[in-house]
Amino acid sequence: MKLETIAIHAGNYVNDSNKPAVQPITTSTTFLHQEDSMVYSRANNPNRFALENLLAKLEFGEDAASFSSGNAAGMAVFQALEPGSHIVAPDDMYHGLRAQLVQMFQGIHTVSFVDMTNPENVAEAILPETKLVWVETPSNPLLKISDIRKICSIAAGKKVRVACDNTFASPVFQNPLLIGADIVMHSSTKYLGGHSDILGGALVAKHKDDFWEKVKFVQKTGGAVPSPFDAYLLCRSIKTLPYRMKGHAEHAGILAEYLNNHSQVEAVYYPGIKSHPGHEIAVTQMSGFGGMLSFLVKGDALRADEVIGKLKYFTNATSLGGVESLIERRAASEGPDSLTPENLIRVSVGLEHMDDLLMDMDQALSK
Ligand SMILES: *Cc1c(COP(=O)(O)O)cnc(C)c1O
């Protein structure tokens, strides 16, 4: 099956006698005891089963685990590591997961944050007790690109597993499990959900090994699982994921070009632009450059806020991946310890008509 076909058909696991064409929502928390049946919905549920089957196929893994948020998915990986593990993570890791490592796992695991755009930094940071390399590419909010193949081969040489946060790329444009990663993580709140109305997270494993069994134990016993309705909604959303992603990437490419030529713009960060430092690597591991971009507007934080305030079709809100365009001054969102430039504007380019988006951006940037 090709991706578009998987997206539409792999989320149906219908086993009742009327054979509905679409997976119905099963709200029952408990199931009649019988051989091979599900037992209790914290452990499994038909909608979650359908979603996890779909996620595993989308990322070419053997198994998947879904969670109530992306942060819960990431945390399950950290919780599955034996205490005393060392983790190598990117210096620009998604701030919520970075906060977990620094504040919640302090005293349990140790972490080294490195610039992963140079894979040699990963090689140097790996210690005898290193159990995990965490990769995130493209990164947030500078869209930095790390070489997944190189990092995975360095880690494999030292018998360290690699997990990759694939939220920005989506499974449509990047499949880390096919180029060496052991686990893929998604905030399904973003592109997988696609309509800014579902909170969720996912992990997909290349192999059902012992570590994966621990992750599944954390999922079931920790209990941060999605509701049947959220699982149902995600299956519904994913049917259009491949076509939404094509639209997001096309629009982001056009907007990036436009901004790159604008006199009020200091810099544009989009891996599809040839001058982006990660462009060459992006081409080798991504089949499209995604729908996220950032840019520096000439001026200070006030000027950036002024531009954002004038926009009509880009909603000033955090998050990303929905059909509606979202925009924010990222430093304001990340809080006082943010290292992001004050005049950086992050855009999740939506699926509105491109003429309207360009016209809107044009009037907002004009002085
Ligand atoms: C949003 C996001 C997360 C966290 O996901 P939630 O669903 O908000 O918990 C993790 N990584 C990246 C790259 C994200 O954008």
mmCIF file of C-alpha atoms and ligand atoms in Angstrom:
data_model
loop_
_atom_site.group_PDB
_atom_site.id
_atom_site.type_symbol
_atom_site.label_atom_id
_atom_site.label_comp_id
_atom_site.label_asym_id
_atom_site.label_seq_id
_atom_site.Cartn_x
_atom_site.Cartn_y
_atom_site.Cartn_z
ATOM 1 C CA MET A 1 0.000 0.000 0.000
ATOM 2 C CA LYS A 2 1.179 3.527 -0.738
ATOM 3 C CA LEU A 3 1.050 6.207 1.954
ATOM 4 C CA GLU A 4 -2.230 7.798 0.816
ATOM 5 C CA THR A 5 -3.887 4.349 0.869
ATOM 6 C CA ILE A 6 -2.434 3.442 4.274
ATOM 7 C CA ALA A 7 -3.673 6.763 5.682
ATOM 8 C CA ILE A 8 -7.228 5.995 4.604
ATOM 9 C CA HIS A 9 -7.516 2.259 5.260
ATOM 10 C CA ALA A 10 -5.132 1.232 8.039
ATOM 11 C CA GLY A 11 -7.150 2.936 10.794
ATOM 12 C CA ASN A 12 -10.107 0.562 10.458
ATOM 13 C CA TYR A 13 -10.149 -2.495 12.672
ATOM 14 C CA VAL A 14 -13.797 -3.400 12.537
ATOM 15 C CA ASN A 15 -14.725 -6.708 14.100
ATOM 16 C CA ASP A 16 -18.426 -6.572 14.851
ATOM 17 C CA SER A 17 -21.015 -8.479 12.870
ATOM 18 C CA ASN A 18 -22.569 -5.467 11.087
ATOM 19 C CA LYS A 19 -19.222 -4.559 9.548
ATOM 20 C CA PRO A 20 -19.460 -0.765 9.577
ATOM 21 C CA ALA A 21 -17.206 0.807 6.958
ATOM 22 C CA VAL A 22 -15.533 3.077 9.522
ATOM 23 C CA GLN A 23 -14.266 2.160 12.998
ATOM 24 C CA PRO A 24 -17.081 2.937 15.491
ATOM 25 C CA ILE A 25 -16.277 4.594 18.829
ATOM 26 C CA THR A 26 -16.142 2.104 21.704
ATOM 27 C CA THR A 27 -16.607 3.910 25.006
ATOM 28 C CA SER A 28 -16.854 0.840 27.241
ATOM 29 C CA THR A 29 -13.965 0.767 29.711
ATOM 30 C CA THR A 30 -14.250 -2.990 30.251
ATOM 31 C CA PHE A 31 -14.773 -6.052 28.074
ATOM 32 C CA LEU A 32 -16.334 -9.490 28.577
ATOM 33 C CA HIS A 33 -13.662 -11.944 29.734
ATOM 34 C CA GLN A 34 -12.968 -14.312 26.902
ATOM 35 C CA GLU A 35 -9.971 -15.674 25.087
ATOM 36 C CA ASP A 36 -8.057 -13.011 23.113
ATOM 37 C CA SER A 37 -10.476 -10.212 23.984
ATOM 38 C CA MET A 38 -9.470 -6.801 25.285
ATOM 39 C CA VAL A 39 -9.736 -6.516 29.065
ATOM 40 C CA TYR A 40 -9.739 -2.920 30.265
ATOM 41 C CA SER A 41 -9.403 0.294 28.289
ATOM 42 C CA ARG A 42 -6.336 1.670 30.074
ATOM 43 C CA ALA A 43 -4.555 -1.373 28.596
ATOM 44 C CA ASN A 44 -6.309 -1.370 25.227
ATOM 45 C CA ASN A 45 -9.397 -0.302 23.368
ATOM 46 C CA PRO A 46 -10.567 -0.923 19.782
ATOM 47 C CA ASN A 47 -10.111 2.732 18.769
ATOM 48 C CA ARG A 48 -6.645 2.889 20.235
ATOM 49 C CA PHE A 49 -5.806 -0.440 18.650
ATOM 50 C CA ALA A 50 -6.924 0.931 15.265
ATOM 51 C CA LEU A 51 -4.916 4.150 15.781
ATOM 52 C CA GLU A 52 -1.758 2.340 16.863
ATOM 53 C CA ASN A 53 -1.976 -0.010 13.907
ATOM 54 C CA LEU A 54 -2.263 3.019 11.626
ATOM 55 C CA LEU A 55 0.636 4.869 13.301
ATOM 56 C CA ALA A 56 2.919 1.815 13.076
ATOM 57 C CA LYS A 57 2.235 1.511 9.348
ATOM 58 C CA LEU A 58 2.694 5.249 8.694
ATOM 59 C CA GLU A 59 6.175 5.194 10.246
ATOM 60 C CA PHE A 60 7.141 1.700 9.031
ATOM 61 C CA GLY A 61 7.500 0.283 12.552
ATOM 62 C CA GLU A 62 6.531 -3.004 14.170
ATOM 63 C CA ASP A 63 4.388 -1.454 16.883
ATOM 64 C CA ALA A 64 3.070 1.879 18.170
ATOM 65 C CA ALA A 65 1.895 3.361 21.464
ATOM 66 C CA SER A 66 -0.432 6.348 21.660
ATOM 67 C CA PHE A 67 -0.607 8.829 24.521
ATOM 68 C CA SER A 68 -2.706 11.707 25.822
ATOM 69 C CA SER A 69 -0.096 14.264 24.684
ATOM 70 C CA GLY A 70 3.237 14.515 22.911
ATOM 71 C CA ASN A 71 4.886 15.287 26.230
ATOM 72 C CA ALA A 72 3.439 12.078 27.730
ATOM 73 C CA ALA A 73 4.846 10.124 24.769
ATOM 74 C CA GLY A 74 8.320 11.598 25.229
ATOM 75 C CA MET A 75 8.149 11.058 28.985
ATOM 76 C CA ALA A 76 7.342 7.359 28.495
ATOM 77 C CA VAL A 77 10.711 6.933 26.753
ATOM 78 C CA PHE A 78 12.569 8.669 29.605
ATOM 79 C CA GLN A 79 10.626 6.637 32.193
ATOM 80 C CA ALA A 80 11.437 3.367 30.444
ATOM 81 C CA LEU A 81 15.182 4.007 30.790
ATOM 82 C CA GLU A 82 16.847 2.429 33.809
ATOM 83 C CA PRO A 83 17.702 4.998 36.514
ATOM 84 C CA GLY A 84 21.214 6.411 36.133
ATOM 85 C CA SER A 85 21.018 6.508 32.342
ATOM 86 C CA HIS A 86 22.760 9.256 30.445
ATOM 87 C CA ILE A 87 20.887 10.944 27.589
ATOM 88 C CA VAL A 88 22.299 13.003 24.719
ATOM 89 C CA ALA A 89 19.746 15.564 23.551
ATOM 90 C CA PRO A 90 19.739 18.561 21.193
ATOM 91 C CA ASP A 91 20.591 21.976 22.658
ATOM 92 C CA ASP A 92 17.444 23.330 21.003
ATOM 93 C CA MET A 93 15.173 20.455 22.089
ATOM 94 C CA TYR A 94 11.429 21.177 22.264
ATOM 95 C CA HIS A 95 11.239 23.234 25.464
ATOM 96 C CA GLY A 96 8.576 21.099 27.170
ATOM 97 C CA LEU A 97 10.614 17.910 26.836
ATOM 98 C CA ARG A 98 13.793 19.724 27.803
ATOM 99 C CA ALA A 99 12.026 20.894 30.976
ATOM 100 C CA GLN A 100 11.151 17.267 31.798
ATOM 101 C CA LEU A 101 14.790 16.204 31.544
ATOM 102 C CA VAL A 102 16.102 19.173 33.496
ATOM 103 C CA GLN A 103 13.431 19.443 36.181
ATOM 104 C CA MET A 104 11.550 16.132 36.452
ATOM 105 C CA PHE A 105 14.297 13.599 35.741
ATOM 106 C CA GLN A 106 16.941 15.480 37.703
ATOM 107 C CA GLY A 107 18.465 12.955 40.111
ATOM 108 C CA ILE A 108 17.221 10.041 37.978
ATOM 109 C CA HIS A 109 19.013 10.496 34.648
ATOM 110 C CA THR A 110 21.819 12.764 33.462
ATOM 111 C CA VAL A 111 21.711 14.761 30.226
ATOM 112 C CA SER A 112 24.153 16.423 27.835
ATOM 113 C CA PHE A 113 22.678 18.987 25.469
ATOM 114 C CA VAL A 114 24.678 19.338 22.252
ATOM 115 C CA ASP A 115 24.388 21.037 18.874
ATOM 116 C CA MET A 116 23.346 18.064 16.736
ATOM 117 C CA THR A 117 23.775 19.837 13.421
ATOM 118 C CA ASN A 118 27.336 18.552 13.826
ATOM 119 C CA PRO A 119 27.092 14.749 14.381
ATOM 120 C CA GLU A 120 30.640 14.747 15.813
ATOM 121 C CA ASN A 121 29.222 16.494 18.897
ATOM 122 C CA VAL A 122 27.020 13.444 19.482
ATOM 123 C CA ALA A 123 29.997 11.090 19.167
ATOM 124 C CA GLU A 124 31.910 13.146 21.734
ATOM 125 C CA ALA A 125 29.014 13.315 24.195
ATOM 126 C CA ILE A 126 28.325 9.555 24.348
ATOM 127 C CA LEU A 127 29.517 8.053 27.660
ATOM 128 C CA PRO A 128 29.649 4.412 28.824
ATOM 129 C CA GLU A 129 26.320 4.954 30.637
ATOM 130 C CA THR A 130 24.602 6.646 27.682
ATOM 131 C CA LYS A 131 21.368 4.816 26.890
ATOM 132 C CA LEU A 132 19.578 7.226 24.573
ATOM 133 C CA VAL A 133 20.269 9.792 21.876
ATOM 134 C CA TRP A 134 17.254 12.054 21.317
ATOM 135 C CA VAL A 135 17.063 13.762 17.918
ATOM 136 C CA GLU A 136 14.655 16.459 16.753
ATOM 137 C CA THR A 137 14.810 17.566 13.131
ATOM 138 C CA PRO A 138 13.737 20.009 11.788
ATOM 139 C CA SER A 139 14.103 21.691 15.156
ATOM 140 C CA ASN A 140 11.925 24.262 16.804
ATOM 141 C CA PRO A 141 11.971 27.223 16.161
ATOM 142 C CA LEU A 142 15.133 27.610 14.021
ATOM 143 C CA LEU A 143 14.323 24.663 11.718
ATOM 144 C CA LYS A 144 17.850 23.337 12.179
ATOM 145 C CA ILE A 145 18.525 20.063 10.387
ATOM 146 C CA SER A 146 20.427 17.168 11.950
ATOM 147 C CA ASP A 147 21.716 14.248 9.901
ATOM 148 C CA ILE A 148 19.622 11.302 11.117
ATOM 149 C CA ARG A 149 21.643 8.667 9.232
ATOM 150 C CA LYS A 150 24.994 9.848 10.584
ATOM 151 C CA ILE A 151 23.768 10.244 14.157
ATOM 152 C CA CYS A 152 22.155 6.786 14.085
ATOM 153 C CA SER A 153 25.270 5.134 12.754
ATOM 154 C CA ILE A 154 27.421 6.821 15.439
ATOM 155 C CA ALA A 155 24.963 5.703 18.144
ATOM 156 C CA ALA A 156 24.616 2.169 16.746
ATOM 157 C CA GLY A 157 28.413 1.813 16.826
ATOM 158 C CA LYS A 158 28.233 2.452 20.573
ATOM 159 C CA LYS A 159 25.080 0.350 21.091
ATOM 160 C CA VAL A 160 22.976 3.368 22.060
ATOM 161 C CA ARG A 161 19.378 3.614 20.881
ATOM 162 C CA VAL A 162 18.073 6.674 19.032
ATOM 163 C CA ALA A 163 14.648 8.249 19.365
ATOM 164 C CA CYS A 164 13.585 10.950 16.930
ATOM 165 C CA ASP A 165 10.933 13.628 17.479
ATOM 166 C CA ASN A 166 9.393 13.707 14.000
ATOM 167 C CA THR A 167 6.612 16.189 14.791
ATOM 168 C CA PHE A 168 7.727 18.984 12.431
ATOM 169 C CA ALA A 169 8.397 16.758 9.411
ATOM 170 C CA SER A 170 5.379 14.407 9.782
ATOM 171 C CA PRO A 171 5.531 10.785 8.568
ATOM 172 C CA VAL A 172 4.686 12.042 5.091
ATOM 173 C CA PHE A 173 8.050 13.754 4.596
ATOM 174 C CA GLN A 174 10.437 11.879 6.896
ATOM 175 C CA ASN A 175 10.582 8.323 8.243
ATOM 176 C CA PRO A 176 13.451 8.074 10.763
ATOM 177 C CA LEU A 177 12.927 4.327 11.335
ATOM 178 C CA LEU A 178 13.901 3.683 7.713
ATOM 179 C CA ILE A 179 17.237 5.458 8.149
ATOM 180 C CA GLY A 180 18.434 4.037 11.448
ATOM 181 C CA ALA A 181 16.305 5.327 14.337
ATOM 182 C CA ASP A 182 14.835 2.880 16.867
ATOM 183 C CA ILE A 183 11.866 4.943 18.015
ATOM 184 C CA VAL A 184 9.902 7.792 16.459
ATOM 185 C CA MET A 185 7.934 10.262 18.554
ATOM 186 C CA HIS A 186 5.112 12.576 17.471
ATOM 187 C CA SER A 187 3.036 15.224 19.102
ATOM 188 C CA SER A 188 -0.154 14.157 17.325
ATOM 189 C CA THR A 189 -1.612 17.451 18.553
ATOM 190 C CA LYS A 190 0.125 18.938 15.514
ATOM 191 C CA TYR A 191 0.036 17.641 11.905
ATOM 192 C CA LEU A 192 -1.436 14.213 12.658
ATOM 193 C CA GLY A 193 -4.468 15.842 14.308
ATOM 194 C CA GLY A 194 -4.285 18.716 11.863
ATOM 195 C CA HIS A 195 -7.244 20.780 13.080
ATOM 196 C CA SER A 196 -6.023 22.200 16.418
ATOM 197 C CA ASP A 197 -8.652 20.221 18.326
ATOM 198 C CA ILE A 198 -6.968 17.033 19.599
ATOM 199 C CA LEU A 199 -4.191 16.701 22.179
ATOM 200 C CA GLY A 200 -2.175 13.539 21.685
ATOM 201 C CA GLY A 201 1.183 11.846 21.339
ATOM 202 C CA ALA A 202 2.634 8.775 19.725
ATOM 203 C CA LEU A 203 5.656 6.505 19.738
ATOM 204 C CA VAL A 204 6.468 4.009 17.003
ATOM 205 C CA ALA A 205 9.095 1.288 17.443
ATOM 206 C CA LYS A 206 11.183 -0.308 14.765
ATOM 207 C CA HIS A 207 11.354 -3.550 16.771
ATOM 208 C CA LYS A 208 9.336 -4.959 19.648
ATOM 209 C CA ASP A 209 12.434 -5.422 21.794
ATOM 210 C CA ASP A 210 12.782 -5.452 25.605
ATOM 211 C CA PHE A 211 13.026 -1.677 25.778
ATOM 212 C CA TRP A 212 9.804 -1.338 23.812
ATOM 213 C CA GLU A 213 8.091 -3.737 26.240
ATOM 214 C CA LYS A 214 9.072 -1.304 29.027
ATOM 215 C CA VAL A 215 7.617 1.619 27.052
ATOM 216 C CA LYS A 216 4.353 -0.294 26.599
ATOM 217 C CA PHE A 217 4.370 -1.059 30.338
ATOM 218 C CA VAL A 218 4.742 2.678 31.105
ATOM 219 C CA GLN A 219 1.882 3.434 28.719
ATOM 220 C CA LYS A 220 -0.458 0.876 30.267
ATOM 221 C CA THR A 221 0.543 1.333 33.904
ATOM 222 C CA GLY A 222 1.270 5.083 33.822
ATOM 223 C CA GLY A 223 -2.085 5.423 32.103
ATOM 224 C CA ALA A 224 -1.529 8.616 30.054
ATOM 225 C CA VAL A 225 -3.569 7.151 27.189
ATOM 226 C CA PRO A 226 -5.871 8.900 24.695
ATOM 227 C CA SER A 227 -9.628 8.564 25.045
ATOM 228 C CA PRO A 228 -11.520 6.424 22.497
ATOM 229 C CA PHE A 229 -12.961 9.617 21.017
ATOM 230 C CA ASP A 230 -9.523 11.205 20.592
ATOM 231 C CA ALA A 231 -8.223 7.985 19.010
ATOM 232 C CA TYR A 232 -11.215 7.963 16.669
ATOM 233 C CA LEU A 233 -10.700 11.636 15.730
ATOM 234 C CA LEU A 234 -7.015 11.030 15.015
ATOM 235 C CA CYS A 235 -7.792 8.124 12.673
ATOM 236 C CA ARG A 236 -10.252 10.413 10.901
ATOM 237 C CA SER A 237 -7.679 13.230 10.630
ATOM 238 C CA ILE A 238 -4.891 11.015 9.375
ATOM 239 C CA LYS A 239 -6.950 10.028 6.322
ATOM 240 C CA THR A 240 -6.222 13.462 4.874
ATOM 241 C CA LEU A 241 -2.688 13.824 6.279
ATOM 242 C CA PRO A 242 -0.793 13.128 3.019
ATOM 243 C CA TYR A 243 -2.842 15.710 1.095
ATOM 244 C CA ARG A 244 -2.734 18.261 3.903
ATOM 245 C CA MET A 245 1.047 17.927 4.105
ATOM 246 C CA LYS A 246 1.427 18.517 0.370
ATOM 247 C CA GLY A 247 -0.574 21.744 0.777
ATOM 248 C CA HIS A 248 1.301 22.875 3.901
ATOM 249 C CA ALA A 249 4.699 22.329 2.242
ATOM 250 C CA GLU A 250 3.689 24.047 -0.985
ATOM 251 C CA HIS A 251 2.381 27.081 0.914
ATOM 252 C CA ALA A 252 5.372 27.259 3.254
ATOM 253 C CA GLY A 253 7.722 27.136 0.257
ATOM 254 C CA ILE A 254 5.924 30.065 -1.401
ATOM 255 C CA LEU A 255 5.802 32.122 1.805
ATOM 256 C CA ALA A 256 9.486 31.421 2.532
ATOM 257 C CA GLU A 257 10.488 32.669 -0.938
ATOM 258 C CA TYR A 258 8.327 35.742 -0.522
ATOM 259 C CA LEU A 259 9.789 36.596 2.894
ATOM 260 C CA ASN A 260 13.318 35.886 1.698
ATOM 261 C CA ASN A 261 12.948 38.681 -0.867
ATOM 262 C CA HIS A 262 11.273 41.167 1.463
ATOM 263 C CA SER A 263 13.144 44.311 2.513
ATOM 264 C CA GLN A 264 11.651 44.225 6.040
ATOM 265 C CA VAL A 265 12.940 40.693 6.691
ATOM 266 C CA GLU A 266 16.393 39.993 8.094
ATOM 267 C CA ALA A 267 16.475 36.187 7.762
ATOM 268 C CA VAL A 268 14.230 33.261 6.882
ATOM 269 C CA TYR A 269 14.584 29.778 8.358
ATOM 270 C CA TYR A 270 13.058 27.126 6.113
ATOM 271 C CA PRO A 271 14.935 23.958 5.077
ATOM 272 C CA GLY A 272 13.531 24.215 1.552
ATOM 273 C CA ILE A 273 15.511 27.396 0.874
ATOM 274 C CA LYS A 274 18.853 26.619 -0.800
ATOM 275 C CA SER A 275 20.786 29.020 1.434
ATOM 276 C CA HIS A 276 19.520 27.262 4.619
ATOM 277 C CA PRO A 277 22.587 25.618 6.243
ATOM 278 C CA GLY A 278 20.717 22.303 6.570
ATOM 279 C CA HIS A 279 19.264 22.247 3.057
ATOM 280 C CA GLU A 280 21.729 19.706 1.622
ATOM 281 C CA ILE A 281 21.081 17.232 4.450
ATOM 282 C CA ALA A 282 17.343 17.875 4.380
ATOM 283 C CA VAL A 283 17.269 16.797 0.742
ATOM 284 C CA THR A 284 18.805 13.431 1.671
ATOM 285 C CA GLN A 285 16.312 12.593 4.435
ATOM 286 C CA MET A 286 13.105 14.510 3.705
ATOM 287 C CA SER A 287 10.811 14.129 0.706
ATOM 288 C CA GLY A 288 9.281 17.557 1.423
ATOM 289 C CA PHE A 289 10.278 20.444 3.688
ATOM 290 C CA GLY A 290 7.128 20.730 5.774
ATOM 291 C CA GLY A 291 4.839 23.601 6.666
ATOM 292 C CA MET A 292 6.813 25.346 9.419
ATOM 293 C CA LEU A 293 9.080 28.348 8.975
ATOM 294 C CA SER A 294 10.513 31.136 11.092
ATOM 295 C CA PHE A 295 11.797 34.574 10.150
ATOM 296 C CA LEU A 296 13.461 37.569 11.760
ATOM 297 C CA VAL A 297 11.643 40.792 11.102
ATOM 298 C CA LYS A 298 13.908 43.850 10.933
ATOM 299 C CA GLY A 299 13.563 45.629 14.246
ATOM 300 C CA ASP A 300 12.876 44.646 17.833
ATOM 301 C CA ALA A 301 10.250 42.654 19.741
ATOM 302 C CA LEU A 302 7.804 45.561 19.503
ATOM 303 C CA ARG A 303 8.092 45.675 15.730
ATOM 304 C CA ALA A 304 7.528 41.895 15.559
ATOM 305 C CA ASP A 305 4.450 42.234 17.760
ATOM 306 C CA GLU A 306 3.201 45.063 15.550
ATOM 307 C CA VAL A 307 3.478 42.904 12.401
ATOM 308 C CA ILE A 308 1.700 39.998 14.100
ATOM 309 C CA GLY A 309 -1.002 42.339 15.375
ATOM 310 C CA LYS A 310 -1.836 43.549 11.851
ATOM 311 C CA LEU A 311 -2.407 40.064 10.416
ATOM 312 C CA LYS A 312 -5.969 38.926 9.733
ATOM 313 C CA TYR A 313 -5.616 35.326 8.598
ATOM 314 C CA PHE A 314 -2.676 34.227 10.749
ATOM 315 C CA THR A 315 -3.949 33.674 14.286
ATOM 316 C CA ASN A 316 -1.563 34.822 17.014
ATOM 317 C CA ALA A 317 -1.429 31.571 18.953
ATOM 318 C CA THR A 318 1.069 28.872 19.827
ATOM 319 C CA SER A 319 1.027 25.304 18.468
ATOM 320 C CA LEU A 320 1.189 24.248 14.842
ATOM 321 C CA GLY A 321 0.082 21.803 12.201
ATOM 322 C CA GLY A 322 -3.566 22.809 11.876
ATOM 323 C CA VAL A 323 -5.339 23.752 8.652
ATOM 324 C CA GLU A 324 -5.449 27.351 9.950
ATOM 325 C CA SER A 325 -2.308 29.497 9.795
ATOM 326 C CA LEU A 326 -0.859 30.234 13.230
ATOM 327 C CA ILE A 327 1.824 32.754 14.073
ATOM 328 C CA GLU A 328 3.659 33.795 17.206
ATOM 329 C CA ARG A 329 6.651 35.660 18.478
ATOM 330 C CA ARG A 330 8.377 32.578 19.781
ATOM 331 C CA ALA A 331 10.498 34.137 22.554
ATOM 332 C CA ALA A 332 7.329 35.432 24.228
ATOM 333 C CA SER A 333 5.923 31.897 24.250
ATOM 334 C CA GLU A 334 9.056 30.225 25.591
ATOM 335 C CA GLY A 335 9.334 32.527 28.595
ATOM 336 C CA PRO A 336 12.166 34.388 30.330
ATOM 337 C CA ASP A 337 14.921 31.750 29.870
ATOM 338 C CA SER A 338 14.328 31.502 26.103
ATOM 339 C CA LEU A 339 17.393 31.792 23.850
ATOM 340 C CA THR A 340 15.274 32.560 20.784
ATOM 341 C CA PRO A 341 15.867 36.008 19.190
ATOM 342 C CA GLU A 342 13.298 38.578 20.333
ATOM 343 C CA ASN A 343 12.328 39.420 16.741
ATOM 344 C CA LEU A 344 11.810 35.819 15.600
ATOM 345 C CA ILE A 345 8.361 35.068 14.251
ATOM 346 C CA ARG A 346 7.352 31.431 13.868
ATOM 347 C CA VAL A 347 4.697 30.530 11.328
ATOM 348 C CA SER A 348 2.653 27.369 10.904
ATOM 349 C CA VAL A 349 1.543 27.905 7.324
ATOM 350 C CA GLY A 350 -2.034 26.774 6.856
ATOM 351 C CA LEU A 351 -4.228 25.734 3.972
ATOM 352 C CA GLU A 352 -6.070 29.007 3.327
ATOM 353 C CA HIS A 353 -5.699 30.261 -0.263
ATOM 354 C CA MET A 354 -2.127 31.384 -0.872
ATOM 355 C CA ASP A 355 -3.222 34.686 -2.460
ATOM 356 C CA ASP A 356 -5.001 35.651 0.767
ATOM 357 C CA LEU A 357 -2.028 34.644 2.919
ATOM 358 C CA LEU A 358 0.456 36.611 0.797
ATOM 359 C CA MET A 359 -1.771 39.677 0.642
ATOM 360 C CA ASP A 360 -2.217 39.565 4.406
ATOM 361 C CA MET A 361 1.529 39.209 5.079
ATOM 362 C CA ASP A 362 2.246 42.007 2.626
ATOM 363 C CA GLN A 363 -0.027 44.520 4.357
ATOM 364 C CA ALA A 364 1.263 43.508 7.798
ATOM 365 C CA LEU A 365 4.937 43.969 6.870
ATOM 366 C CA SER A 366 4.441 47.291 5.107
ATOM 367 C CA LYS A 367 5.475 50.233 7.248
HETATM 368 C C1 LIG B 1 4.168 20.269 20.599
HETATM 369 C C2 LIG B 1 5.426 19.505 20.539
HETATM 370 C C3 LIG B 1 5.729 18.536 21.521
HETATM 371 C C4 LIG B 1 4.848 18.282 22.722
HETATM 372 O O1 LIG B 1 3.587 17.797 22.358
HETATM 373 P P1 LIG B 1 2.239 18.091 23.186
HETATM 374 O O2 LIG B 1 1.217 17.341 22.387
HETATM 375 O O3 LIG B 1 2.044 19.561 23.241
HETATM 376 O O4 LIG B 1 2.436 17.500 24.550
HETATM 377 C C5 LIG B 1 6.915 17.834 21.379
HETATM 378 N N1 LIG B 1 7.766 18.055 20.351
HETATM 379 C C6 LIG B 1 7.504 18.975 19.401
HETATM 380 C C7 LIG B 1 8.489 19.181 18.293
HETATM 381 C C8 LIG B 1 6.327 19.731 19.458
HETATM 382 O O5 LIG B 1 6.084 20.657 18.520
#
